[in-house]
């Protein structure tokens, strides 16, 4: 280094003063910071410098010029090397800080100081961002503030009434209480949304189930409960037991028993009541009876569950349209209305009915807790079951209640946390738990913003829905009312319904986009059973295999399959038995308290939901794993491959579908590169990248279907022939029942899924000039 300094000194001693300017700041986002290095300390006016009077006679001028050039090159190289090292060390420090931010092991800023450059101006103006709050601190703050006392207090309010039916006074009073609480928590916005809907309610006379035999009528049961959207009137028919009422059950029984005009008996579980009724309708049954099997639902011999028979969500008399006041609708109804008489009965009544059926015994795996289980009556036996349904239609006003913590950077992007408020009975587990967690999270997060300086980048909306027991009516009507904007603004829905139905098992339903965040969250929440381990230790590394597909009875379902919004539904339950009282008049606080370590479990469920909401509104980049769908598509490709040759025999090919999957994979890889190479502090770039991430779910809604005629358009999780699962089932017929294959329908299915995936790939790829429709 001394030699280099001497060389530079000798070089400069005989040359005019000069400057070299090096830019060491990134030019992105308008930052033109410069550093000037003066290479001479002599007169800055540029005057001539005297040459030395004595030169070595032996030194020729050309040789001196060559040395000067060499010294100049060395000097420039050394300066560039120093600049590179400074820049590298600075970048490395930022990357280490970012890594600690992501894994939660270190501190990271909530919002960096941003710089903006006015066009044509080389001066920099710094705009001070919000106070620094790091993710580990934020996570600990949430945990410290969550209170089991407040959760218990909120649960006790469900004990004030025997029922909170949608649109009734108890439901409205609870809505007013939640509205007042949101205001008390000083949330930034509090409002309500009114909907005028048609509900089917209990008639003036109770429904009745009776047995007709030899001209005599014997009352079997006169239930207090009813099934909404059942066909009203009187029907009778031969009783036939069809296990859980799944399609496979109906296919099995129809091999030996004709079901046309019969009264089908099914037990609860596996699928929703609405799906059981739809299968019965397809088999041309006249009516359906459902009971709680005593083997799976213990201590429920005399309990009769409530339910609804609409195969869909929302108000079935305004399908695809929002039920706002004074809006005129055409005389139309949902295709999911069954027009089949349906009633629930107790397991005691079901056992009595089985004893009077003298036909073949049930298969062993159909028996459940019924000792005298029979499939039907003997041939020639005239015994019939009569079903009287007296349900009545009623116009009701329902209220959805909302509170919001608005974001400081992107207030028009938001996470929605929601819970059903209404219930046919006390509904402590079904609606009370979710409402209690909703209120506690609103209190805690509101206080974190007000008192602790938390400034979320994006907004958090707290929502209390009504008419959830009728098929997520309140939530669906809100989605239908604001469908044009919600898919572009709401990027996650967190469902709190029935979050605690047990303690020894964890039940998860979620969009694949949220798997990574769920795993990270479970690693950061202690197991309520033992604080020495996390929830992740309980579920294990292969927990994704146990993810439960969303059903029609989950309020998150329409968010995902109708609006294309990623969802998560997380809760605790019992592994070996159902929560016996859900949807009955015994869904009380006393029965909920039989769950071991209830308060700790409630708190853990609240902490999981809270951490997910906070992480999604805290980080620069949306914590949505868009690449996960590449794995899901690859899994389906593996299922389709065995039918490749069979499809070619029809003159068709699966290649285009496989090419579309490859295009999506490449688009996901390209987005990862764009994110890695982007300026994380440039808000415009960051928002554009986040918009591409948050649209992934929506782009899997098939754009070639009408939302009115096929509302559940998601090709992974929707309902209908356009889904990947439906395509797979159709392909399976090529090997099991080739004559049943509808070639035209298969062509349409291939086209629908292929172009939907290709469209999702193009949208993920970015700007239109970066995409094309070539595979």
XYZ file of C-alpha atoms in Angstrom:
775
model
C 0.000 0.000 0.000
C 2.942 2.352 0.745
C 4.294 1.730 -2.735
C 0.896 2.527 -4.201
C 0.658 5.779 -2.240
C 4.149 6.759 -3.352
C 3.281 5.994 -6.933
C 0.120 8.068 -6.746
C 2.048 10.935 -5.095
C 4.677 10.889 -7.817
C 2.025 10.741 -10.456
C 0.057 13.664 -9.100
C 3.083 15.810 -8.478
C 3.486 16.387 -12.188
C -0.157 16.528 -13.413
C -2.919 19.092 -13.237
C -5.436 18.717 -10.447
C -8.432 16.576 -11.436
C -11.616 15.102 -10.003
C -13.119 11.663 -10.380
C -16.833 11.248 -9.536
C -18.172 7.901 -8.386
C -21.877 7.161 -7.844
C -22.209 4.824 -4.875
C -26.001 5.072 -4.476
C -28.622 3.114 -6.379
C -30.407 5.130 -9.025
C -33.718 3.347 -8.462
C -36.514 5.322 -6.886
C -34.929 8.630 -7.793
C -31.867 8.474 -5.548
C -28.915 10.255 -7.215
C -26.560 10.532 -4.263
C -22.934 11.070 -5.296
C -19.527 11.212 -3.665
C -16.794 13.387 -5.135
C -13.164 12.467 -4.615
C -10.540 15.122 -5.276
C -7.299 13.686 -6.516
C -5.174 16.804 -5.809
C -4.838 19.113 -2.886
C -3.391 21.935 -4.948
C -5.000 25.060 -6.255
C -8.615 24.415 -7.215
C -8.620 27.146 -9.815
C -6.803 24.872 -12.215
C -3.585 26.939 -12.532
C -0.480 25.365 -13.948
C 1.828 23.430 -11.726
C 5.572 24.001 -12.056
C 7.610 21.075 -13.294
C 10.652 20.023 -11.277
C 13.844 21.698 -12.432
C 16.008 18.633 -12.126
C 15.182 15.500 -14.041
C 17.276 12.429 -14.333
C 19.050 12.660 -17.593
C 18.842 8.953 -18.196
C 14.998 8.890 -18.077
C 13.367 9.243 -21.454
C 9.982 10.958 -21.727
C 8.118 8.074 -23.349
C 9.118 5.767 -20.545
C 7.816 8.296 -17.982
C 4.474 8.509 -19.807
C 4.109 4.727 -19.707
C 4.691 4.625 -15.978
C 2.164 7.393 -15.413
C -0.438 5.422 -17.365
C 0.325 2.311 -15.361
C 0.049 4.186 -12.068
C -3.239 5.719 -13.190
C -4.730 2.298 -13.996
C -3.592 0.909 -10.633
C -5.047 3.887 -8.786
C -8.394 3.595 -10.575
C -8.540 -0.144 -9.868
C -7.822 0.353 -6.176
C -10.498 3.022 -5.846
C -13.043 0.843 -7.629
C -12.146 -2.085 -5.395
C -12.635 0.050 -2.274
C -15.998 1.257 -3.555
C -17.095 -2.291 -4.355
C -16.151 -3.506 -0.875
C -18.074 -0.660 0.767
C -21.157 -1.398 -1.337
C -20.945 -5.153 -0.764
C -20.655 -4.826 2.994
C -23.599 -2.425 3.066
C -25.752 -4.750 0.918
C -24.751 -7.806 2.971
C -25.808 -6.043 6.151
C -29.209 -5.223 4.718
C -29.726 -8.791 3.506
C -28.810 -10.213 6.933
C -31.300 -7.838 8.532
C -33.972 -8.915 6.046
C -33.270 -12.585 6.752
C -33.627 -12.041 10.474
C -36.869 -10.195 9.771
C -38.286 -13.103 7.803
C -37.463 -15.860 10.254
C -38.398 -13.831 13.310
C -34.994 -14.268 14.937
C -33.976 -10.612 14.780
C -35.348 -7.126 14.547
C -36.656 -5.592 11.355
C -38.304 -2.320 10.599
C -42.010 -1.985 10.039
C -41.450 0.738 7.455
C -38.102 2.116 6.262
C -37.372 5.764 5.705
C -38.416 6.452 2.141
C -36.694 8.846 -0.267
C -38.327 10.627 -3.139
C -36.647 12.548 -5.961
C -38.366 15.415 -7.700
C -38.008 15.186 -11.473
C -35.028 17.169 -12.684
C -33.749 17.837 -9.166
C -30.555 16.290 -7.857
C -31.329 17.013 -4.217
C -32.826 14.309 -2.041
C -35.767 14.765 0.274
C -36.148 12.241 3.079
C -39.616 11.477 4.385
C -39.569 10.014 7.865
C -41.550 6.770 8.118
C -43.523 5.435 11.074
C -41.692 4.467 14.261
C -39.735 1.250 14.017
C -41.572 -1.826 15.350
C -40.032 -5.236 14.795
C -41.880 -8.494 14.100
C -40.647 -10.372 17.206
C -41.712 -7.412 19.341
C -45.066 -7.267 17.572
C -45.657 -10.975 18.070
C -44.809 -10.764 21.773
C -47.001 -7.692 22.163
C -50.001 -9.596 20.763
C -49.334 -12.538 23.078
C -48.980 -10.308 26.137
C -52.208 -8.408 25.469
C -54.507 -11.370 24.769
C -56.664 -11.949 27.824
C -58.548 -15.109 28.758
C -60.675 -12.960 31.082
C -62.042 -10.909 28.173
C -62.592 -14.076 26.127
C -64.609 -15.587 28.991
C -66.620 -12.402 29.479
C -67.588 -12.369 25.801
C -68.603 -16.025 25.923
C -70.883 -15.455 28.923
C -73.064 -13.126 26.872
C -74.296 -16.156 24.920
C -75.948 -17.405 28.105
C -78.412 -14.516 28.112
C -80.800 -16.170 25.617
C -81.833 -19.612 24.420
C -81.555 -18.668 20.767
C -80.028 -16.005 18.503
C -81.959 -16.687 15.307
C -81.055 -14.462 12.371
C -83.130 -11.307 12.173
C -84.732 -11.863 15.591
C -84.417 -9.439 18.514
C -81.607 -11.397 20.220
C -79.534 -11.311 17.038
C -80.134 -7.560 16.636
C -79.202 -6.887 20.260
C -75.963 -8.805 19.878
C -75.255 -6.811 16.716
C -75.739 -3.542 18.626
C -73.415 -4.766 21.386
C -70.648 -5.631 18.912
C -71.084 -2.256 17.187
C -70.703 -0.495 20.549
C -67.628 -2.569 21.409
C -65.930 -1.675 18.134
C -66.522 2.002 18.916
C -65.239 1.494 22.452
C -62.044 -0.006 21.047
C -61.531 3.215 19.032
C -61.325 1.418 15.704
C -60.807 3.789 12.788
C -64.065 2.887 11.058
C -67.218 1.240 12.419
C -70.296 0.604 10.278
C -73.055 -1.877 9.494
C -74.425 -3.399 6.315
C -78.166 -4.088 5.981
C -79.606 -6.888 3.881
C -83.246 -7.825 3.321
C -83.506 -11.542 2.748
C -86.014 -14.394 2.622
C -85.594 -17.006 5.330
C -87.592 -20.132 5.996
C -88.643 -20.264 9.640
C -90.579 -22.612 11.879
C -94.295 -22.555 11.089
C -97.143 -21.986 13.513
C -97.578 -25.764 13.807
C -94.686 -28.070 14.608
C -93.423 -30.509 12.011
C -94.303 -34.171 12.598
C -92.928 -37.588 11.678
C -95.259 -40.591 11.941
C -95.491 -44.265 10.940
C -98.335 -45.603 8.793
C -99.026 -49.316 9.160
C -102.187 -51.330 8.428
C -104.257 -48.165 8.157
C -103.042 -46.882 11.529
C -100.923 -43.744 12.091
C -98.463 -43.741 14.987
C -96.611 -40.554 15.954
C -92.877 -41.094 15.880
C -91.715 -37.586 16.854
C -92.806 -33.949 16.855
C -89.474 -32.108 16.735
C -88.858 -28.561 17.917
C -86.072 -28.245 15.361
C -86.611 -27.826 11.633
C -84.593 -27.777 8.406
C -84.621 -24.486 6.533
C -85.447 -24.537 2.812
C -87.200 -27.894 3.062
C -90.229 -28.373 0.848
C -93.350 -27.723 2.934
C -96.296 -30.120 2.816
C -96.978 -33.782 3.498
C -95.185 -36.726 1.908
C -95.050 -40.435 2.685
C -93.004 -43.353 1.436
C -91.222 -46.585 2.280
C -88.263 -45.985 4.656
C -84.778 -46.803 3.279
C -81.518 -46.353 5.189
C -78.600 -44.937 3.116
C -75.807 -44.589 5.697
C -74.229 -41.066 5.431
C -76.112 -40.235 2.240
C -72.975 -39.881 0.129
C -73.018 -40.646 -3.598
C -71.218 -43.937 -3.012
C -73.834 -44.913 -0.416
C -76.672 -44.216 -2.841
C -74.913 -46.139 -5.625
C -74.515 -49.146 -3.311
C -78.132 -49.213 -2.106
C -79.609 -48.660 -5.582
C -78.147 -51.967 -6.740
C -80.805 -53.731 -4.652
C -83.455 -51.158 -3.696
C -85.379 -48.688 -5.860
C -85.446 -45.276 -4.160
C -88.106 -43.522 -6.231
C -90.740 -42.088 -3.853
C -89.060 -43.361 -0.677
C -88.262 -41.607 2.594
C -84.489 -41.799 2.920
C -82.920 -42.109 6.395
C -79.331 -40.856 6.802
C -77.002 -40.206 9.716
C -75.120 -36.953 10.216
C -71.478 -36.576 9.211
C -68.984 -36.820 6.316
C -70.838 -34.319 4.116
C -73.316 -31.507 4.776
C -77.041 -32.076 5.153
C -77.612 -30.075 1.942
C -75.375 -32.476 0.003
C -77.204 -35.495 1.453
C -80.522 -33.996 0.356
C -79.175 -33.218 -3.129
C -78.093 -36.853 -3.518
C -81.544 -38.004 -2.363
C -83.191 -35.677 -4.859
C -81.054 -37.141 -7.648
C -82.272 -40.605 -6.607
C -85.894 -39.278 -6.789
C -86.593 -39.797 -3.070
C -89.698 -38.078 -1.670
C -88.192 -37.033 1.670
C -85.136 -37.184 3.945
C -84.755 -37.849 7.686
C -81.412 -37.251 9.414
C -80.297 -38.171 12.944
C -77.153 -37.940 15.108
C -75.571 -41.377 15.397
C -74.984 -42.151 19.093
C -71.623 -43.764 18.350
C -70.187 -40.545 16.850
C -72.297 -38.000 18.759
C -72.310 -39.251 22.324
C -74.946 -38.306 24.879
C -77.285 -36.965 22.210
C -80.039 -39.612 22.226
C -82.819 -37.063 22.505
C -81.148 -34.135 20.712
C -82.421 -32.942 17.335
C -80.082 -30.773 15.242
C -81.040 -27.736 13.203
C -79.905 -27.447 9.615
C -80.595 -26.123 6.128
C -81.077 -27.926 2.820
C -79.852 -25.256 0.360
C -76.975 -26.588 -1.738
C -75.233 -23.240 -1.844
C -74.561 -20.104 0.173
C -76.374 -16.798 0.460
C -80.034 -15.926 -0.013
C -81.381 -18.617 -2.374
C -84.025 -16.231 -3.693
C -81.493 -13.695 -5.016
C -78.798 -15.995 -6.453
C -75.791 -14.048 -7.687
C -77.307 -10.721 -6.608
C -76.950 -8.825 -3.325
C -80.071 -8.534 -1.184
C -79.974 -4.795 -0.644
C -83.113 -2.863 0.228
C -85.521 -1.711 -2.484
C -83.717 -3.647 -5.209
C -86.038 -5.401 -7.616
C -85.114 -8.922 -8.662
C -86.500 -11.193 -11.356
C -88.622 -14.097 -10.095
C -85.738 -16.548 -9.785
C -84.454 -18.959 -7.180
C -81.238 -20.863 -6.608
C -80.827 -24.165 -8.396
C -79.585 -25.472 -5.038
C -83.091 -25.485 -3.527
C -84.032 -29.188 -3.360
C -87.861 -29.149 -3.326
C -87.663 -32.243 -1.136
C -89.235 -32.555 2.325
C -86.512 -32.746 4.987
C -86.628 -33.134 8.768
C -84.130 -33.974 11.502
C -85.045 -36.475 14.236
C -83.451 -37.760 17.427
C -81.438 -40.983 17.500
C -84.096 -42.397 19.877
C -86.743 -41.874 17.189
C -84.441 -43.352 14.532
C -83.832 -46.442 16.689
C -87.592 -46.921 17.129
C -88.093 -46.624 13.379
C -85.357 -49.193 12.659
C -87.003 -51.642 15.057
C -90.208 -51.468 13.037
C -88.359 -52.101 9.753
C -88.156 -55.867 9.282
C -85.927 -56.033 6.204
C -82.264 -56.972 5.800
C -79.764 -55.902 8.415
C -77.391 -53.026 7.628
C -73.852 -53.731 6.460
C -71.497 -53.684 9.448
C -69.816 -50.421 8.419
C -73.254 -48.761 8.140
C -74.450 -49.796 11.581
C -72.829 -47.107 13.764
C -74.486 -46.975 17.170
C -77.757 -48.569 16.011
C -78.140 -52.105 17.373
C -81.232 -52.900 15.311
C -80.169 -51.215 12.092
C -82.193 -52.246 9.007
C -81.852 -51.221 5.356
C -85.604 -51.191 4.605
C -88.804 -53.225 5.112
C -89.475 -56.687 3.750
C -91.175 -57.052 0.405
C -94.927 -57.013 0.939
C -94.667 -55.001 4.139
C -96.900 -51.955 3.771
C -95.250 -49.852 6.482
C -94.702 -46.231 5.409
C -93.205 -43.110 6.962
C -95.218 -39.905 6.813
C -93.536 -36.512 7.022
C -95.466 -33.281 7.707
C -93.410 -30.072 7.171
C -95.026 -26.753 8.122
C -92.123 -24.341 7.581
C -93.026 -20.807 6.473
C -91.199 -18.121 4.457
C -90.438 -14.781 6.118
C -88.789 -11.523 5.014
C -86.048 -10.546 7.447
C -83.608 -7.671 7.850
C -80.151 -8.785 8.908
C -77.118 -6.732 9.896
C -73.449 -7.369 9.263
C -71.275 -5.332 11.654
C -67.811 -4.100 10.673
C -64.884 -2.373 12.340
C -61.580 -1.473 10.694
C -58.027 -0.581 11.611
C -56.882 1.301 8.510
C -53.429 0.763 7.056
C -50.866 3.533 7.048
C -49.328 2.693 3.671
C -51.979 0.779 1.705
C -55.337 1.332 3.400
C -57.150 -0.054 0.346
C -55.630 -3.521 0.844
C -57.080 -5.506 3.712
C -57.328 -8.709 5.670
C -60.842 -9.641 6.818
C -61.365 -11.494 10.107
C -64.926 -12.771 10.488
C -67.256 -14.779 12.704
C -70.886 -15.862 12.562
C -73.065 -14.182 15.193
C -76.461 -15.927 14.882
C -77.484 -19.412 15.969
C -80.701 -21.408 16.237
C -79.901 -22.436 19.817
C -77.523 -20.792 22.319
C -74.746 -21.455 19.797
C -71.879 -21.022 22.256
C -69.455 -23.264 20.348
C -70.821 -22.546 16.881
C -71.051 -18.740 17.076
C -70.052 -17.658 20.588
C -66.419 -18.775 20.415
C -65.790 -17.044 17.093
C -67.502 -13.850 18.240
C -65.491 -13.828 21.488
C -62.202 -14.191 19.586
C -63.291 -11.530 17.079
C -63.978 -9.001 19.832
C -60.749 -9.821 21.663
C -58.620 -9.410 18.530
C -60.358 -6.116 17.746
C -59.622 -4.894 21.285
C -55.991 -6.006 21.293
C -55.019 -4.844 17.793
C -56.878 -1.569 18.254
C -54.929 -0.977 21.470
C -51.618 -1.881 19.796
C -52.236 0.852 17.234
C -53.524 3.391 19.721
C -51.103 2.819 22.609
C -48.045 0.974 21.315
C -47.251 2.703 18.053
C -48.087 -0.183 15.740
C -48.734 1.139 12.255
C -49.945 -1.664 9.978
C -49.117 -1.224 6.326
C -52.506 -2.586 5.285
C -55.958 -2.533 6.837
C -57.614 -5.133 9.056
C -61.413 -5.482 8.899
C -63.344 -7.209 11.698
C -66.689 -8.603 10.527
C -69.648 -10.073 12.433
C -72.003 -11.948 10.099
C -75.691 -12.738 10.509
C -77.708 -15.637 9.040
C -74.699 -17.925 9.055
C -76.861 -20.878 10.067
C -78.790 -20.524 6.794
C -75.660 -21.032 4.701
C -73.296 -18.072 5.247
C -76.037 -15.722 4.038
C -74.654 -12.514 5.572
C -71.101 -13.118 4.336
C -72.224 -14.167 0.849
C -74.544 -11.191 0.400
C -71.662 -8.867 1.331
C -69.417 -10.568 -1.226
C -72.121 -10.329 -3.892
C -72.748 -6.671 -3.076
C -69.124 -5.634 -3.473
C -67.825 -8.307 -5.845
C -66.431 -5.771 -8.312
C -63.934 -4.429 -5.777
C -63.399 -7.022 -3.053
C -61.322 -9.432 -5.139
C -58.899 -6.585 -5.882
C -58.658 -5.312 -2.303
C -59.265 -8.123 0.196
C -56.351 -10.551 0.041
C -57.130 -12.938 2.931
C -60.162 -14.047 4.950
C -59.619 -15.552 8.419
C -62.619 -17.572 9.617
C -63.184 -17.870 13.382
C -66.367 -19.969 13.433
C -66.365 -23.016 15.725
C -62.667 -22.462 16.464
C -62.832 -24.594 19.631
C -64.747 -27.889 19.550
C -62.189 -29.921 21.474
C -58.590 -29.810 22.623
C -56.529 -32.796 21.450
C -56.566 -32.269 17.674
C -56.076 -29.383 15.236
C -58.324 -28.957 12.207
C -57.108 -26.773 9.340
C -58.804 -25.734 6.113
C -56.915 -23.230 3.979
C -55.894 -22.046 0.561
C -52.474 -23.404 -0.490
C -51.296 -19.778 -0.677
C -51.393 -19.671 3.135
C -49.688 -22.976 3.947
C -46.262 -21.390 4.454
C -47.625 -18.633 6.690
C -49.654 -21.149 8.697
C -46.568 -23.256 9.296
C -44.530 -20.223 10.378
C -47.351 -19.149 12.679
C -47.746 -22.565 14.314
C -44.024 -22.562 15.045
C -44.494 -19.290 16.933
C -47.527 -20.243 19.070
C -47.184 -22.418 22.149
C -49.205 -25.595 22.430
C -51.886 -24.996 25.114
C -51.419 -28.590 26.290
C -47.750 -28.014 27.122
C -45.873 -24.726 26.883
C -42.598 -26.549 26.227
C -43.521 -27.125 22.591
C -45.213 -25.271 19.756
C -48.368 -26.095 17.815
C -46.110 -27.111 14.933
C -44.552 -29.801 17.123
C -48.044 -31.197 17.629
C -49.114 -31.301 13.974
C -45.742 -32.471 12.602
C -43.879 -31.678 9.403
C -46.415 -33.421 7.118
C -49.409 -31.507 8.490
C -50.461 -30.416 4.979
C -51.642 -33.981 4.294
C -54.270 -33.479 6.997
C -55.724 -30.235 5.602
C -59.517 -30.599 5.377
C -61.190 -29.357 2.165
C -63.574 -26.472 2.743
C -67.238 -27.427 2.766
C -70.454 -25.534 2.135
C -70.942 -25.266 5.901
C -67.787 -23.162 6.309
C -68.265 -19.391 5.985
C -64.839 -19.169 4.314
C -66.130 -21.231 1.377
C -67.751 -18.382 -0.629
C -64.721 -16.141 -0.056
C -62.505 -18.723 -1.740
C -64.670 -20.223 -4.487
C -66.935 -17.258 -5.312
C -64.651 -14.241 -4.792
C -61.217 -15.820 -5.219
C -59.887 -14.585 -1.866
C -57.367 -16.805 -0.001
C -58.839 -18.158 3.238
C -57.832 -19.945 6.402
C -60.026 -21.687 8.959
C -58.076 -22.916 11.992
C -59.478 -24.603 15.075
C -59.180 -27.208 17.810
C -61.352 -30.311 17.956
C -61.442 -33.887 19.264
C -59.728 -36.438 17.076
C -61.958 -39.420 17.754
C -65.407 -37.867 18.167
C -67.517 -34.975 16.958
C -68.530 -32.129 19.251
C -71.875 -33.628 20.210
C -73.889 -30.461 20.776
C -73.096 -28.368 17.721
C -76.282 -27.029 16.140
C -78.538 -28.195 18.972
C -80.256 -26.566 21.938
C -77.496 -28.018 24.168
C -74.735 -25.919 22.598
C -74.280 -24.122 25.903
C -71.409 -22.650 27.892
C -71.709 -25.446 30.449
C -71.141 -28.080 27.771
C -68.333 -26.108 26.159
C -66.554 -25.975 29.521
C -66.280 -29.754 29.509
C -63.401 -29.248 27.037
C -60.132 -29.691 28.888
C -58.025 -26.542 29.401
C -60.652 -24.451 27.574
C -59.225 -20.995 28.346
C -55.733 -21.867 27.108
C -57.155 -23.412 23.942
C -59.291 -20.320 23.272
C -56.266 -18.104 23.721
C -54.146 -20.224 21.374
C -56.822 -20.077 18.659
C -56.978 -16.288 19.038
C -53.184 -16.008 18.884
C -52.979 -17.995 15.652
C -55.608 -15.803 13.967
C -54.006 -12.631 15.328
C -50.508 -13.537 14.190
C -51.717 -14.344 10.676
C -53.513 -10.995 10.416
C -50.578 -9.029 11.799
C -47.978 -10.748 9.609
C -50.020 -10.106 6.479
C -50.274 -6.404 7.323
C -46.728 -5.988 8.650
C -44.328 -7.275 5.980
C -43.220 -5.432 2.840
C -44.036 -8.452 0.690
C -47.350 -10.258 1.075
C -46.767 -13.542 2.869
C -48.673 -15.568 0.251
C -46.871 -18.575 -1.228
C -47.928 -18.222 -4.870
C -45.543 -21.011 -5.917
C -47.506 -23.559 -3.906
C -50.107 -23.835 -6.657
C -47.359 -25.113 -8.982
C -47.068 -28.122 -6.665
C -50.850 -28.581 -6.589
C -50.988 -28.515 -10.404
C -48.105 -30.967 -10.622
C -49.960 -33.335 -8.279
C -53.012 -33.240 -10.564
C -50.790 -33.828 -13.592
C -49.587 -37.031 -11.925
C -53.213 -38.123 -11.471
C -54.062 -37.347 -15.125
C -51.060 -39.120 -16.701
C -52.473 -42.700 -16.504
C -55.269 -41.637 -18.861
C -53.049 -39.996 -21.495
C -53.283 -42.854 -24.015
C -57.033 -43.283 -23.438
C -57.569 -39.602 -24.239
C -55.477 -39.867 -27.415
C -57.700 -42.702 -28.616
C -60.536 -40.162 -28.644
C -58.479 -37.827 -30.836
C -57.780 -35.525 -27.881
C -54.650 -34.770 -25.907
C -53.635 -33.760 -22.397
C -50.483 -32.060 -23.669
C -51.974 -28.576 -23.749
C -53.075 -28.920 -20.137
C -49.568 -30.008 -19.157
C -48.042 -27.124 -21.147
C -50.284 -24.665 -19.307
C -49.057 -26.079 -15.991
C -45.478 -25.535 -17.163
C -46.297 -21.953 -18.128
C -47.623 -21.314 -14.621
C -44.453 -22.781 -13.115
C -42.281 -20.509 -15.273
C -44.416 -17.478 -14.412
C -44.022 -18.226 -10.691
C -40.246 -18.536 -11.109
C -40.164 -15.246 -13.026
C -42.096 -13.470 -10.281
C -39.648 -14.799 -7.688
C -36.786 -13.328 -9.740
C -38.597 -10.013 -10.082
C -39.074 -9.873 -6.311
C -35.443 -10.815 -5.617
C -34.130 -8.169 -8.035
C -36.528 -5.400 -7.041
C -35.899 -2.413 -4.823
C -37.661 -3.377 -1.599
C -37.883 0.274 -0.554
C -39.630 1.433 -3.732
C -43.306 1.539 -2.790
C -44.577 1.660 -6.376
C -42.622 -1.443 -7.394
C -43.505 -3.236 -4.172
C -47.228 -2.582 -4.616
C -47.145 -3.779 -8.225
C -45.454 -7.023 -7.186
C -47.884 -7.554 -4.290
C -50.821 -7.017 -6.655
C -49.541 -9.857 -8.831
C -49.279 -12.079 -5.756
C -52.731 -11.310 -4.362
C -54.476 -11.978 -7.704
C -53.282 -15.574 -7.965
C -56.300 -17.018 -6.143
C -58.778 -14.943 -8.144
C -57.194 -16.033 -11.428
C -58.141 -19.649 -10.673
C -61.825 -18.687 -10.937
C -62.763 -19.804 -14.418
C -63.524 -16.627 -16.427
C -65.532 -18.628 -18.950
C -68.442 -19.280 -16.578
C -71.212 -16.974 -15.394
C -70.958 -16.120 -11.675
C -74.752 -16.243 -11.572
C -75.130 -19.692 -13.111
C -71.944 -21.207 -11.680
C -71.046 -19.131 -8.612
C -68.356 -21.526 -7.335
C -65.952 -21.132 -10.274
C -62.670 -22.069 -8.581
C -61.091 -24.912 -10.583
C -59.459 -26.403 -7.455
C -62.142 -25.971 -4.786
C -65.351 -25.073 -6.619
C -68.411 -27.132 -7.497
C -69.226 -28.205 -11.043
C -67.885 -29.852 -14.179
C -65.265 -27.105 -14.654
C -63.150 -28.251 -11.699
C -59.978 -30.315 -11.868
C -61.579 -32.959 -9.644
C -64.567 -33.271 -11.973
C -62.212 -33.650 -14.945
C -60.324 -36.392 -13.096
C -63.543 -38.269 -12.302
C -64.572 -38.055 -15.961
C -61.178 -39.378 -17.083
C -61.511 -42.299 -14.668
C -64.618 -43.396 -16.566
C -62.353 -44.092 -19.564
C -61.137 -47.166 -17.698
C -64.137 -48.093 -15.548
C -67.155 -47.278 -17.754
C -66.096 -46.063 -21.185
C -69.659 -45.960 -22.491
C -70.487 -43.319 -19.860
C -67.883 -40.866 -21.194
C -69.376 -37.724 -22.762
C -66.772 -36.762 -25.365
C -68.141 -33.274 -25.948
C -68.231 -32.592 -22.235
C -64.654 -33.896 -21.904
C -63.515 -31.508 -24.651
C -65.154 -28.612 -22.826
C -63.644 -29.616 -19.480
C -60.159 -29.788 -20.980
C -60.600 -26.388 -22.607
C -61.939 -24.767 -19.426
C -59.169 -25.928 -17.092
C -56.394 -25.446 -19.665
C -57.257 -21.851 -20.483
C -57.992 -20.972 -16.878
C -54.509 -22.171 -15.877
C -52.963 -20.418 -18.872
C -54.764 -17.194 -17.938
C -53.498 -17.486 -14.359
C -49.956 -17.933 -15.708
C -50.252 -14.855 -17.912
C -51.599 -12.748 -15.028
C -48.807 -13.926 -12.745
C -46.250 -13.090 -15.431
C -46.969 -9.368 -15.170
C -47.499 -6.788 -17.905
C -49.286 -7.701 -21.102
C -46.151 -7.180 -23.193
C -44.408 -9.851 -21.115
C -47.094 -12.483 -21.782
C -48.640 -14.271 -24.722
C -51.127 -17.027 -25.442
C -48.573 -19.435 -26.873
C -47.974 -22.556 -24.800
